[in-house]
C-alpha cells in the first residue's frame, strides 16, 4: 500500500453513470461488446475525430472553470465569470477544432453546436465534481496542459490566437502552485 494514502482512497471508484463506449473502425468488436451487455458503437475516423473534439471542448470548459470557481459542474451556469468566459472560450476551441479536422463534420464544431453540447454535459453532470477540481482539492497536478494547453499549442500551429484558453491555464497553474 502507498504510505501517503489509505487503501480505501486508492481503490475507491464512484460510478457516475452509464454510457456508450465508442470504438473507431471496429464494427465486430462493438457488436461483441453489445452482445455481452456493454453498450458500444463503432465510428469512422471522421466521426471519432468529431466526438473527441466535442469531448475536449466540454473538458476545456468544465474542468478549469469548476476548479477556478471551486464549484460543481451544475453551479457553473449561475456564475458571472462563467457566463462571460463561456462563449469566447468556445469560439476559440471551435476555430482550432474546425481547422484541425478536414471533414464534412467540421460544421458540427461551430460555436453554437459546441455550446449546446457543453450545456448538455453540464446539465447531465450537474452534481459532479470535475476531475481537475478534485486534483486541486487533493493538491495534485492537473491535466490543464493536456486540455486547454493542447488547444493553445494547436492554435499556435494554425495561427489562431487563444487568449481565453491561455488565461484559464494561468489561473489553474496559480491554483496548483498555491496548494
Tab-separated table of C-alpha atoms in Angstrom, residues 13-153:
chain	number	residue	atom	x	y	z
A	13	UNK	CA	-14.472	4.056	-7.530
A	14	UNK	CA	-17.545	6.199	-7.975
A	15	UNK	CA	-19.901	5.045	-10.695
A	16	UNK	CA	-21.242	8.300	-12.123
A	17	UNK	CA	-23.380	6.963	-14.952
A	18	UNK	CA	-23.931	4.550	-17.775
A	19	UNK	CA	-22.647	5.420	-21.203
A	20	UNK	CA	-21.618	4.166	-24.578
A	21	UNK	CA	-18.103	3.099	-25.447
A	22	UNK	CA	-17.070	4.385	-28.873
A	23	UNK	CA	-14.640	2.293	-30.903
A	24	UNK	CA	-13.013	3.556	-34.089
A	25	UNK	CA	-13.500	1.333	-37.120
A	26	UNK	CA	-14.126	-1.954	-35.301
A	27	UNK	CA	-17.746	-2.878	-36.001
A	28	UNK	CA	-17.280	-6.526	-34.976
A	29	UNK	CA	-15.787	-5.598	-31.590
A	30	UNK	CA	-18.634	-3.154	-30.957
A	31	UNK	CA	-21.140	-5.920	-31.772
A	32	UNK	CA	-19.422	-8.327	-29.381
A	33	UNK	CA	-19.485	-5.744	-26.609
A	34	UNK	CA	-23.167	-5.112	-27.246
A	35	UNK	CA	-23.908	-8.845	-27.120
A	36	UNK	CA	-22.133	-9.076	-23.763
A	37	UNK	CA	-24.282	-6.303	-22.294
A	38	UNK	CA	-21.800	-3.461	-22.727
A	39	UNK	CA	-23.038	-0.639	-24.931
A	40	UNK	CA	-20.598	0.063	-27.758
A	41	UNK	CA	-20.721	1.818	-31.106
A	42	UNK	CA	-18.246	1.687	-33.958
A	43	UNK	CA	-17.373	5.048	-35.522
A	44	UNK	CA	-15.489	6.061	-38.641
A	45	UNK	CA	-12.310	8.130	-38.183
A	46	UNK	CA	-14.105	11.417	-39.041
A	47	UNK	CA	-16.905	10.567	-36.594
A	48	UNK	CA	-14.366	9.736	-33.865
A	49	UNK	CA	-12.459	12.983	-34.536
A	50	UNK	CA	-15.699	14.922	-34.151
A	51	UNK	CA	-16.572	13.133	-30.902
A	52	UNK	CA	-13.093	13.708	-29.464
A	53	UNK	CA	-13.162	17.448	-30.248
A	54	UNK	CA	-16.595	17.805	-28.651
A	55	UNK	CA	-15.421	15.964	-25.545
A	56	UNK	CA	-12.270	18.097	-25.455
A	57	UNK	CA	-14.400	21.246	-25.676
A	58	UNK	CA	-16.529	20.122	-22.730
A	59	UNK	CA	-13.442	19.290	-20.667
A	60	UNK	CA	-11.727	22.584	-21.599
A	61	UNK	CA	-14.733	24.477	-20.251
A	62	UNK	CA	-15.902	22.426	-17.281
A	63	UNK	CA	-12.616	21.282	-15.726
A	64	UNK	CA	-10.733	24.569	-15.391
A	65	UNK	CA	-13.791	26.690	-14.603
A	66	UNK	CA	-15.057	24.405	-11.835
A	67	UNK	CA	-11.524	24.450	-10.413
A	68	UNK	CA	-11.154	28.227	-10.559
A	69	UNK	CA	-14.662	28.856	-9.227
A	70	UNK	CA	-14.495	25.931	-6.761
A	71	UNK	CA	-17.940	24.612	-7.654
A	72	UNK	CA	-19.774	21.593	-9.009
A	73	UNK	CA	-20.446	21.332	-12.726
A	74	UNK	CA	-24.047	22.484	-12.346
A	75	UNK	CA	-23.116	25.550	-10.303
A	76	UNK	CA	-21.144	26.925	-13.264
A	77	UNK	CA	-24.260	28.190	-15.019
A	78	UNK	CA	-25.064	30.567	-12.163
A	79	UNK	CA	-21.666	32.268	-12.197
A	80	UNK	CA	-20.998	35.574	-13.990
A	81	UNK	CA	-17.357	34.748	-14.746
A	82	UNK	CA	-18.514	31.543	-16.428
A	83	UNK	CA	-21.235	33.373	-18.379
A	84	UNK	CA	-18.680	35.895	-19.671
A	85	UNK	CA	-15.928	33.348	-20.404
A	86	UNK	CA	-18.024	30.530	-21.907
A	87	UNK	CA	-18.859	31.972	-25.386
A	88	UNK	CA	-15.375	33.360	-26.082
A	89	UNK	CA	-13.697	30.173	-24.860
A	90	UNK	CA	-15.898	28.007	-27.079
A	91	UNK	CA	-15.264	30.286	-30.057
A	92	UNK	CA	-11.517	29.764	-29.684
A	93	UNK	CA	-11.914	25.994	-29.329
A	94	UNK	CA	-14.280	25.925	-32.307
A	95	UNK	CA	-11.858	27.822	-34.547
A	96	UNK	CA	-8.993	25.478	-33.675
A	97	UNK	CA	-11.157	22.361	-33.974
A	98	UNK	CA	-12.653	23.319	-37.342
A	99	UNK	CA	-9.188	23.959	-38.785
A	100	UNK	CA	-7.851	20.716	-37.321
A	101	UNK	CA	-10.206	18.272	-38.992
A	102	UNK	CA	-10.690	18.045	-42.715
A	103	UNK	CA	-14.121	16.558	-42.857
A	104	UNK	CA	-17.693	17.365	-43.641
A	105	UNK	CA	-18.274	17.212	-39.882
A	106	UNK	CA	-16.426	20.479	-39.190
A	107	UNK	CA	-19.750	22.394	-39.140
A	108	UNK	CA	-20.672	20.302	-36.104
A	109	UNK	CA	-17.841	22.090	-34.302
A	110	UNK	CA	-19.332	25.580	-34.786
A	111	UNK	CA	-19.530	27.597	-31.544
A	112	UNK	CA	-23.321	27.266	-31.244
A	113	UNK	CA	-23.144	23.481	-31.676
A	114	UNK	CA	-20.363	23.201	-29.075
A	115	UNK	CA	-22.333	25.433	-26.716
A	116	UNK	CA	-25.333	23.117	-26.969
A	117	UNK	CA	-23.127	20.062	-26.398
A	118	UNK	CA	-21.336	21.563	-23.386
A	119	UNK	CA	-24.627	22.792	-21.899
A	120	UNK	CA	-25.962	19.234	-22.154
A	121	UNK	CA	-22.859	17.788	-20.476
A	122	UNK	CA	-23.147	20.340	-17.660
A	123	UNK	CA	-26.831	19.508	-17.157
A	124	UNK	CA	-26.177	15.752	-17.264
A	125	UNK	CA	-23.311	16.029	-14.747
A	126	UNK	CA	-24.650	18.900	-12.637
A	127	UNK	CA	-23.887	17.226	-9.315
A	128	UNK	CA	-20.394	16.073	-10.312
A	129	UNK	CA	-17.087	17.494	-9.178
A	130	UNK	CA	-14.728	17.665	-12.151
A	131	UNK	CA	-11.504	15.675	-12.094
A	132	UNK	CA	-9.459	18.872	-12.259
A	133	UNK	CA	-11.247	20.356	-9.257
A	134	UNK	CA	-10.633	17.088	-7.404
A	135	UNK	CA	-6.932	17.329	-8.300
A	136	UNK	CA	-6.766	20.887	-6.938
A	137	UNK	CA	-8.566	19.832	-3.751
A	138	UNK	CA	-6.103	16.948	-3.325
A	139	UNK	CA	-3.099	19.156	-4.136
A	140	UNK	CA	-2.201	17.069	-7.180
A	141	UNK	CA	-1.074	18.221	-10.637
A	142	UNK	CA	-3.943	18.780	-13.062
A	143	UNK	CA	-4.356	17.855	-16.705
A	144	UNK	CA	-4.610	21.512	-17.817
A	145	UNK	CA	-1.665	21.197	-20.233
A	146	UNK	CA	-3.399	18.286	-21.982
A	147	UNK	CA	-6.730	20.095	-22.293
A	148	UNK	CA	-6.528	23.860	-22.741
A	149	UNK	CA	-2.778	23.585	-23.301
A	150	UNK	CA	-3.444	21.353	-26.301
A	151	UNK	CA	-5.866	23.923	-27.738
A	152	UNK	CA	-3.292	26.710	-27.248
A	153	UNK	CA	-0.484	24.687	-28.879
